[in-house]
PDB file of C-alpha atoms in Angstrom:
ATOM      1  CA  UNK M   1     -40.892 -24.599  -2.216  1.00 54.00           C
ATOM      2  CA  UNK M   2     -38.152 -23.404  -4.760  1.00 60.00           C
ATOM      3  CA  UNK M   3     -35.392 -22.883  -1.798  1.00 56.00           C
ATOM      4  CA  UNK M   4     -33.611 -25.222   1.071  1.00 54.00           C
ATOM      5  CA  UNK M   5     -31.760 -24.120   4.149  1.00 58.00           C
ATOM      6  CA  UNK M   6     -28.943 -24.519   2.164  1.00 63.00           C
ATOM      7  CA  UNK M   7     -30.388 -22.155  -0.799  1.00 66.00           C
ATOM      8  CA  UNK M   8     -32.269 -19.549   1.686  1.00 65.00           C
ATOM      9  CA  UNK M   9     -33.417 -17.863  -2.031  1.00 76.00           C
ATOM     10  CA  UNK M  10     -34.448 -13.539  -1.726  1.00 85.00           C
ATOM     11  CA  UNK M  11     -33.391 -12.640   1.863  1.00 84.00           C
ATOM     12  CA  UNK M  12     -35.257  -9.285   3.252  1.00 87.00           C
ATOM     13  CA  UNK M  13     -37.965  -8.266   6.037  1.00 88.00           C
ATOM     14  CA  UNK M  14     -35.922 -10.193   8.238  1.00 90.00           C
ATOM     15  CA  UNK M  15     -37.180 -12.886   7.074  1.00 90.00           C
ATOM     16  CA  UNK M  16     -36.194 -15.304   3.929  1.00 91.00           C
ATOM     17  CA  UNK M  17     -38.183 -16.657   1.438  1.00 88.00           C
ATOM     18  CA  UNK M  18     -37.588 -20.458   2.214  1.00 89.00           C
ATOM     19  CA  UNK M  19     -39.013 -19.991   5.451  1.00 92.00           C
ATOM     20  CA  UNK M  20     -41.820 -17.921   4.061  1.00 95.00           C
ATOM     21  CA  UNK M  21     -42.844 -20.561   1.613  1.00 93.00           C
ATOM     22  CA  UNK M  22     -42.211 -23.512   3.678  1.00 92.00           C
ATOM     23  CA  UNK M  23     -44.425 -22.257   5.797  1.00 95.00           C
ATOM     24  CA  UNK M  24     -46.766 -21.862   3.761  1.00 96.00           C
ATOM     25  CA  UNK M  25     -46.700 -25.138   1.565  1.00 93.00           C
ATOM     26  CA  UNK M  26     -46.612 -27.318   5.075  1.00 94.00           C
ATOM     27  CA  UNK M  27     -50.137 -25.552   4.940  1.00 96.00           C
ATOM     28  CA  UNK M  28     -51.405 -26.511   1.712  1.00 96.00           C
ATOM     29  CA  UNK M  29     -49.883 -29.805   1.947  1.00 95.00           C
ATOM     30  CA  UNK M  30     -51.256 -30.852   5.253  1.00 96.00           C
ATOM     31  CA  UNK M  31     -54.832 -29.131   3.764  1.00 97.00           C
ATOM     32  CA  UNK M  32     -54.437 -30.934   0.703  1.00 96.00           C
ATOM     33  CA  UNK M  33     -53.950 -34.685   2.265  1.00 95.00           C
ATOM     34  CA  UNK M  34     -57.245 -34.358   4.478  1.00 96.00           C
ATOM     35  CA  UNK M  35     -59.100 -33.613   1.506  1.00 94.00           C
ATOM     36  CA  UNK M  36     -58.009 -36.849  -0.165  1.00 92.00           C
ATOM     37  CA  UNK M  37     -56.009 -35.565  -2.836  1.00 92.00           C
ATOM     38  CA  UNK M  38     -52.195 -37.579  -3.573  1.00 87.00           C
ATOM     39  CA  UNK M  39     -49.728 -35.706  -2.304  1.00 90.00           C
ATOM     40  CA  UNK M  40     -45.877 -35.555  -2.679  1.00 85.00           C
ATOM     41  CA  UNK M  41     -43.715 -33.540  -0.365  1.00 82.00           C
ATOM     42  CA  UNK M  42     -40.337 -33.785  -1.448  1.00 82.00           C
ATOM     43  CA  UNK M  43     -36.776 -33.542   0.206  1.00 77.00           C
ATOM     44  CA  UNK M  44     -35.770 -29.922  -0.248  1.00 72.00           C
ATOM     45  CA  UNK M  45     -31.704 -30.896   0.212  1.00 77.00           C
ATOM     46  CA  UNK M  46     -32.711 -32.648  -3.385  1.00 84.00           C
ATOM     47  CA  UNK M  47     -31.354 -30.692  -6.380  1.00 85.00           C
ATOM     48  CA  UNK M  48     -32.738 -29.346  -8.845  1.00 86.00           C
ATOM     49  CA  UNK M  49     -32.294 -32.245 -11.238  1.00 91.00           C
ATOM     50  CA  UNK M  50     -33.202 -35.090  -8.343  1.00 91.00           C
ATOM     51  CA  UNK M  51     -36.631 -33.046  -7.622  1.00 91.00           C
ATOM     52  CA  UNK M  52     -37.120 -33.809 -11.991  1.00 93.00           C
ATOM     53  CA  UNK M  53     -36.499 -37.311 -11.234  1.00 95.00           C
ATOM     54  CA  UNK M  54     -38.487 -37.584  -8.574  1.00 93.00           C
ATOM     55  CA  UNK M  55     -41.056 -36.097 -10.039  1.00 93.00           C
ATOM     56  CA  UNK M  56     -41.016 -37.538 -13.083  1.00 95.00           C
ATOM     57  CA  UNK M  57     -40.652 -41.215 -11.482  1.00 94.00           C
ATOM     58  CA  UNK M  58     -44.196 -40.248  -9.249  1.00 91.00           C
ATOM     59  CA  UNK M  59     -46.165 -38.413 -11.149  1.00 88.00           C
ATOM     60  CA  UNK M  60     -47.978 -38.887 -14.847  1.00 89.00           C
ATOM     61  CA  UNK M  61     -49.530 -35.913 -17.299  1.00 90.00           C
ATOM     62  CA  UNK M  62     -52.162 -35.796 -15.451  1.00 89.00           C
ATOM     63  CA  UNK M  63     -51.010 -34.540 -12.048  1.00 92.00           C
ATOM     64  CA  UNK M  64     -49.701 -30.731 -11.166  1.00 95.00           C
ATOM     65  CA  UNK M  65     -46.765 -29.760  -9.795  1.00 94.00           C
ATOM     66  CA  UNK M  66     -46.723 -26.282  -8.270  1.00 95.00           C
ATOM     67  CA  UNK M  67     -42.998 -24.629  -7.190  1.00 93.00           C
ATOM     68  CA  UNK M  68     -43.869 -21.796  -4.730  1.00 94.00           C
ATOM     69  CA  UNK M  69     -41.814 -18.760  -4.401  1.00 94.00           C
ATOM     70  CA  UNK M  70     -41.501 -15.137  -3.571  1.00 96.00           C
ATOM     71  CA  UNK M  71     -40.266 -12.320  -6.111  1.00 95.00           C
ATOM     72  CA  UNK M  72     -37.203 -10.026  -4.384  1.00 95.00           C
ATOM     73  CA  UNK M  73     -36.478  -6.142  -6.067  1.00 95.00           C
ATOM     74  CA  UNK M  74     -37.490  -2.439  -4.989  1.00 94.00           C
ATOM     75  CA  UNK M  75     -39.637  -1.694  -1.765  1.00 95.00           C
ATOM     76  CA  UNK M  76     -42.489  -0.913  -3.277  1.00 96.00           C
ATOM     77  CA  UNK M  77     -42.806  -3.402  -5.945  1.00 97.00           C
ATOM     78  CA  UNK M  78     -45.496  -5.459  -5.627  1.00 98.00           C
ATOM     79  CA  UNK M  79     -47.728  -8.752  -7.752  1.00 98.00           C
ATOM     80  CA  UNK M  80     -48.300 -12.365  -7.769  1.00 98.00           C
ATOM     81  CA  UNK M  81     -47.267 -14.456 -11.656  1.00 98.00           C
ATOM     82  CA  UNK M  82     -47.312 -17.553 -12.796  1.00 98.00           C
ATOM     83  CA  UNK M  83     -44.767 -19.321 -15.046  1.00 98.00           C
ATOM     84  CA  UNK M  84     -45.766 -21.601 -17.567  1.00 97.00           C
ATOM     85  CA  UNK M  85     -44.320 -23.783 -20.393  1.00 97.00           C
ATOM     86  CA  UNK M  86     -43.671 -21.167 -23.404  1.00 96.00           C
ATOM     87  CA  UNK M  87     -45.187 -22.241 -26.619  1.00 91.00           C
ATOM     88  CA  UNK M  88     -47.855 -24.237 -24.645  1.00 93.00           C
ATOM     89  CA  UNK M  89     -51.339 -22.421 -25.412  1.00 93.00           C
ATOM     90  CA  UNK M  90     -53.403 -24.964 -22.778  1.00 94.00           C
ATOM     91  CA  UNK M  91     -50.415 -24.201 -20.166  1.00 96.00           C
ATOM     92  CA  UNK M  92     -50.312 -20.824 -20.386  1.00 97.00           C
ATOM     93  CA  UNK M  93     -54.474 -21.141 -19.693  1.00 95.00           C
ATOM     94  CA  UNK M  94     -54.045 -23.581 -16.832  1.00 96.00           C
ATOM     95  CA  UNK M  95     -50.840 -20.894 -15.077  1.00 97.00           C
ATOM     96  CA  UNK M  96     -54.429 -17.886 -16.310  1.00 97.00           C
ATOM     97  CA  UNK M  97     -56.602 -20.262 -13.600  1.00 96.00           C
ATOM     98  CA  UNK M  98     -54.102 -20.790 -10.930  1.00 98.00           C
ATOM     99  CA  UNK M  99     -53.394 -17.006 -11.317  1.00 98.00           C
ATOM    100  CA  UNK M 100     -56.999 -15.682 -11.048  1.00 98.00           C
ATOM    101  CA  UNK M 101     -57.619 -17.408  -8.186  1.00 98.00           C
ATOM    102  CA  UNK M 102     -54.618 -16.268  -6.095  1.00 98.00           C
ATOM    103  CA  UNK M 103     -55.716 -13.082  -7.049  1.00 98.00           C
ATOM    104  CA  UNK M 104     -59.233 -13.223  -5.814  1.00 98.00           C
ATOM    105  CA  UNK M 105     -58.020 -14.800  -2.942  1.00 98.00           C
ATOM    106  CA  UNK M 106     -55.063 -12.161  -1.917  1.00 98.00           C
ATOM    107  CA  UNK M 107     -56.225  -8.952  -3.623  1.00 98.00           C
ATOM    108  CA  UNK M 108     -52.256  -8.776  -4.499  1.00 98.00           C
ATOM    109  CA  UNK M 109     -51.454  -6.879  -7.864  1.00 98.00           C
ATOM    110  CA  UNK M 110     -51.891  -8.744 -11.058  1.00 98.00           C
ATOM    111  CA  UNK M 111     -48.466  -9.455 -12.711  1.00 98.00           C
ATOM    112  CA  UNK M 112     -49.629 -11.898 -15.324  1.00 98.00           C
ATOM    113  CA  UNK M 113     -48.644 -15.048 -16.814  1.00 98.00           C
ATOM    114  CA  UNK M 114     -45.160 -15.164 -17.658  1.00 97.00           C
ATOM    115  CA  UNK M 115     -43.116 -17.547 -19.956  1.00 97.00           C
ATOM    116  CA  UNK M 116     -41.123 -19.757 -18.648  1.00 97.00           C
ATOM    117  CA  UNK M 117     -38.338 -19.003 -21.371  1.00 96.00           C
ATOM    118  CA  UNK M 118     -38.354 -14.069 -20.122  1.00 95.00           C
ATOM    119  CA  UNK M 119     -37.048 -15.993 -16.400  1.00 90.00           C
ATOM    120  CA  UNK M 120     -33.284 -14.526 -15.748  1.00 88.00           C
ATOM    121  CA  UNK M 121     -33.172 -18.541 -16.644  1.00 87.00           C
ATOM    122  CA  UNK M 122     -34.256 -18.429 -19.812  1.00 92.00           C
ATOM    123  CA  UNK M 123     -36.021 -21.640 -19.376  1.00 93.00           C
ATOM    124  CA  UNK M 124     -37.319 -23.331 -16.071  1.00 95.00           C
ATOM    125  CA  UNK M 125     -36.546 -27.141 -15.746  1.00 93.00           C
ATOM    126  CA  UNK M 126     -39.036 -27.672 -12.907  1.00 93.00           C
ATOM    127  CA  UNK M 127     -41.951 -26.272 -15.835  1.00 96.00           C
ATOM    128  CA  UNK M 128     -39.736 -27.548 -19.004  1.00 95.00           C
ATOM    129  CA  UNK M 129     -38.351 -31.121 -18.098  1.00 96.00           C
ATOM    130  CA  UNK M 130     -41.163 -32.510 -15.391  1.00 95.00           C
ATOM    131  CA  UNK M 131     -44.157 -35.105 -17.145  1.00 94.00           C
ATOM    132  CA  UNK M 132     -46.838 -33.578 -14.942  1.00 94.00           C
ATOM    133  CA  UNK M 133     -47.974 -30.215 -16.183  1.00 95.00           C
ATOM    134  CA  UNK M 134     -45.775 -27.668 -13.136  1.00 96.00           C
ATOM    135  CA  UNK M 135     -46.066 -23.556 -12.732  1.00 97.00           C
ATOM    136  CA  UNK M 136     -43.927 -21.486 -10.864  1.00 96.00           C
ATOM    137  CA  UNK M 137     -45.786 -19.043  -8.923  1.00 97.00           C
ATOM    138  CA  UNK M 138     -44.506 -15.951  -7.226  1.00 97.00           C
ATOM    139  CA  UNK M 139     -46.860 -15.292  -5.238  1.00 98.00           C
ATOM    140  CA  UNK M 140     -45.957 -11.248  -4.215  1.00 97.00           C
ATOM    141  CA  UNK M 141     -42.854  -9.761  -3.345  1.00 97.00           C
ATOM    142  CA  UNK M 142     -41.015 -10.742  -0.132  1.00 97.00           C
ATOM    143  CA  UNK M 143     -38.960  -7.132   0.056  1.00 97.00           C
ATOM    144  CA  UNK M 144     -42.397  -5.607   0.199  1.00 97.00           C
ATOM    145  CA  UNK M 145     -43.525  -5.201   3.519  1.00 97.00           C
ATOM    146  CA  UNK M 146     -47.395  -5.877   2.430  1.00 98.00           C
ATOM    147  CA  UNK M 147     -46.936  -8.449   0.524  1.00 98.00           C
ATOM    148  CA  UNK M 148     -44.497 -10.567   2.906  1.00 98.00           C
ATOM    149  CA  UNK M 149     -47.765  -9.566   5.424  1.00 98.00           C
ATOM    150  CA  UNK M 150     -50.312 -10.945   2.638  1.00 98.00           C
ATOM    151  CA  UNK M 151     -48.348 -13.678   1.875  1.00 98.00           C
ATOM    152  CA  UNK M 152     -48.416 -14.797   5.720  1.00 97.00           C
ATOM    153  CA  UNK M 153     -52.120 -14.277   6.073  1.00 98.00           C
ATOM    154  CA  UNK M 154     -53.672 -15.459   2.962  1.00 98.00           C
ATOM    155  CA  UNK M 155     -50.924 -17.426   0.935  1.00 98.00           C
ATOM    156  CA  UNK M 156     -52.194 -20.847   2.602  1.00 98.00           C
ATOM    157  CA  UNK M 157     -55.691 -20.324   1.307  1.00 98.00           C
ATOM    158  CA  UNK M 158     -54.980 -18.742  -1.520  1.00 98.00           C
ATOM    159  CA  UNK M 159     -52.385 -21.732  -2.884  1.00 98.00           C
ATOM    160  CA  UNK M 160     -55.018 -24.162  -1.647  1.00 98.00           C
ATOM    161  CA  UNK M 161     -58.589 -22.576  -3.235  1.00 97.00           C
ATOM    162  CA  UNK M 162     -56.230 -22.067  -6.616  1.00 98.00           C
ATOM    163  CA  UNK M 163     -55.289 -25.642  -6.452  1.00 97.00           C
ATOM    164  CA  UNK M 164     -58.568 -27.167  -5.935  1.00 96.00           C
ATOM    165  CA  UNK M 165     -60.011 -25.028  -8.716  1.00 95.00           C
ATOM    166  CA  UNK M 166     -57.200 -26.578 -10.753  1.00 95.00           C
ATOM    167  CA  UNK M 167     -58.328 -29.445 -10.185  1.00 93.00           C
ATOM    168  CA  UNK M 168     -62.031 -28.131 -10.749  1.00 92.00           C
ATOM    169  CA  UNK M 169     -62.089 -26.260 -14.097  1.00 89.00           C
ATOM    170  CA  UNK M 170     -58.766 -28.410 -15.627  1.00 81.00           C
ATOM    171  CA  UNK M 171     -60.706 -30.783 -17.725  1.00 68.00           C
ATOM    172  CA  UNK M 172     -62.739 -27.867 -18.975  1.00 59.00           C
ATOM    173  CA  UNK M 173     -59.629 -25.734 -20.817  1.00 56.00           C
ATOM    174  CA  UNK M 174     -58.720 -26.132 -24.511  1.00 47.00           C
TER     175      UNK M 174
END
């Protein structure tokens, strides 16, 4: 996840973004290991720069990095978005593949695939500075009780299926 116990991310509905996405990612991690898929779980206390360094040391251009978050806005805001590397049609196609599966599994609204340059930071280091393909997923809004309930109920299965679909279909993207 993109947050840690030192940086809880968004806080809403009696919980934190870190707590919610950590639960999802732990389930996804266990599922992928059970499927025999090689997974690296980074220590949460690493800074973004340290995370990127560890990813680049262990990963190749054929690997996949998922950075999971939950969005924050008004209580009525709802939906899933996936950030991709702006300027890369291949990255955009891969992000769409992830998004399509997440939407099918959660039934949440689509906020689309979004270039990393449109983030509030103007670029996302986890996407821009890693050697493997990297995507930042906003799995609904923590500020929306219904999105939060959906993420809790279906988030891990949705992310698992999105990763499996990505790994199965990525060679057909071009």
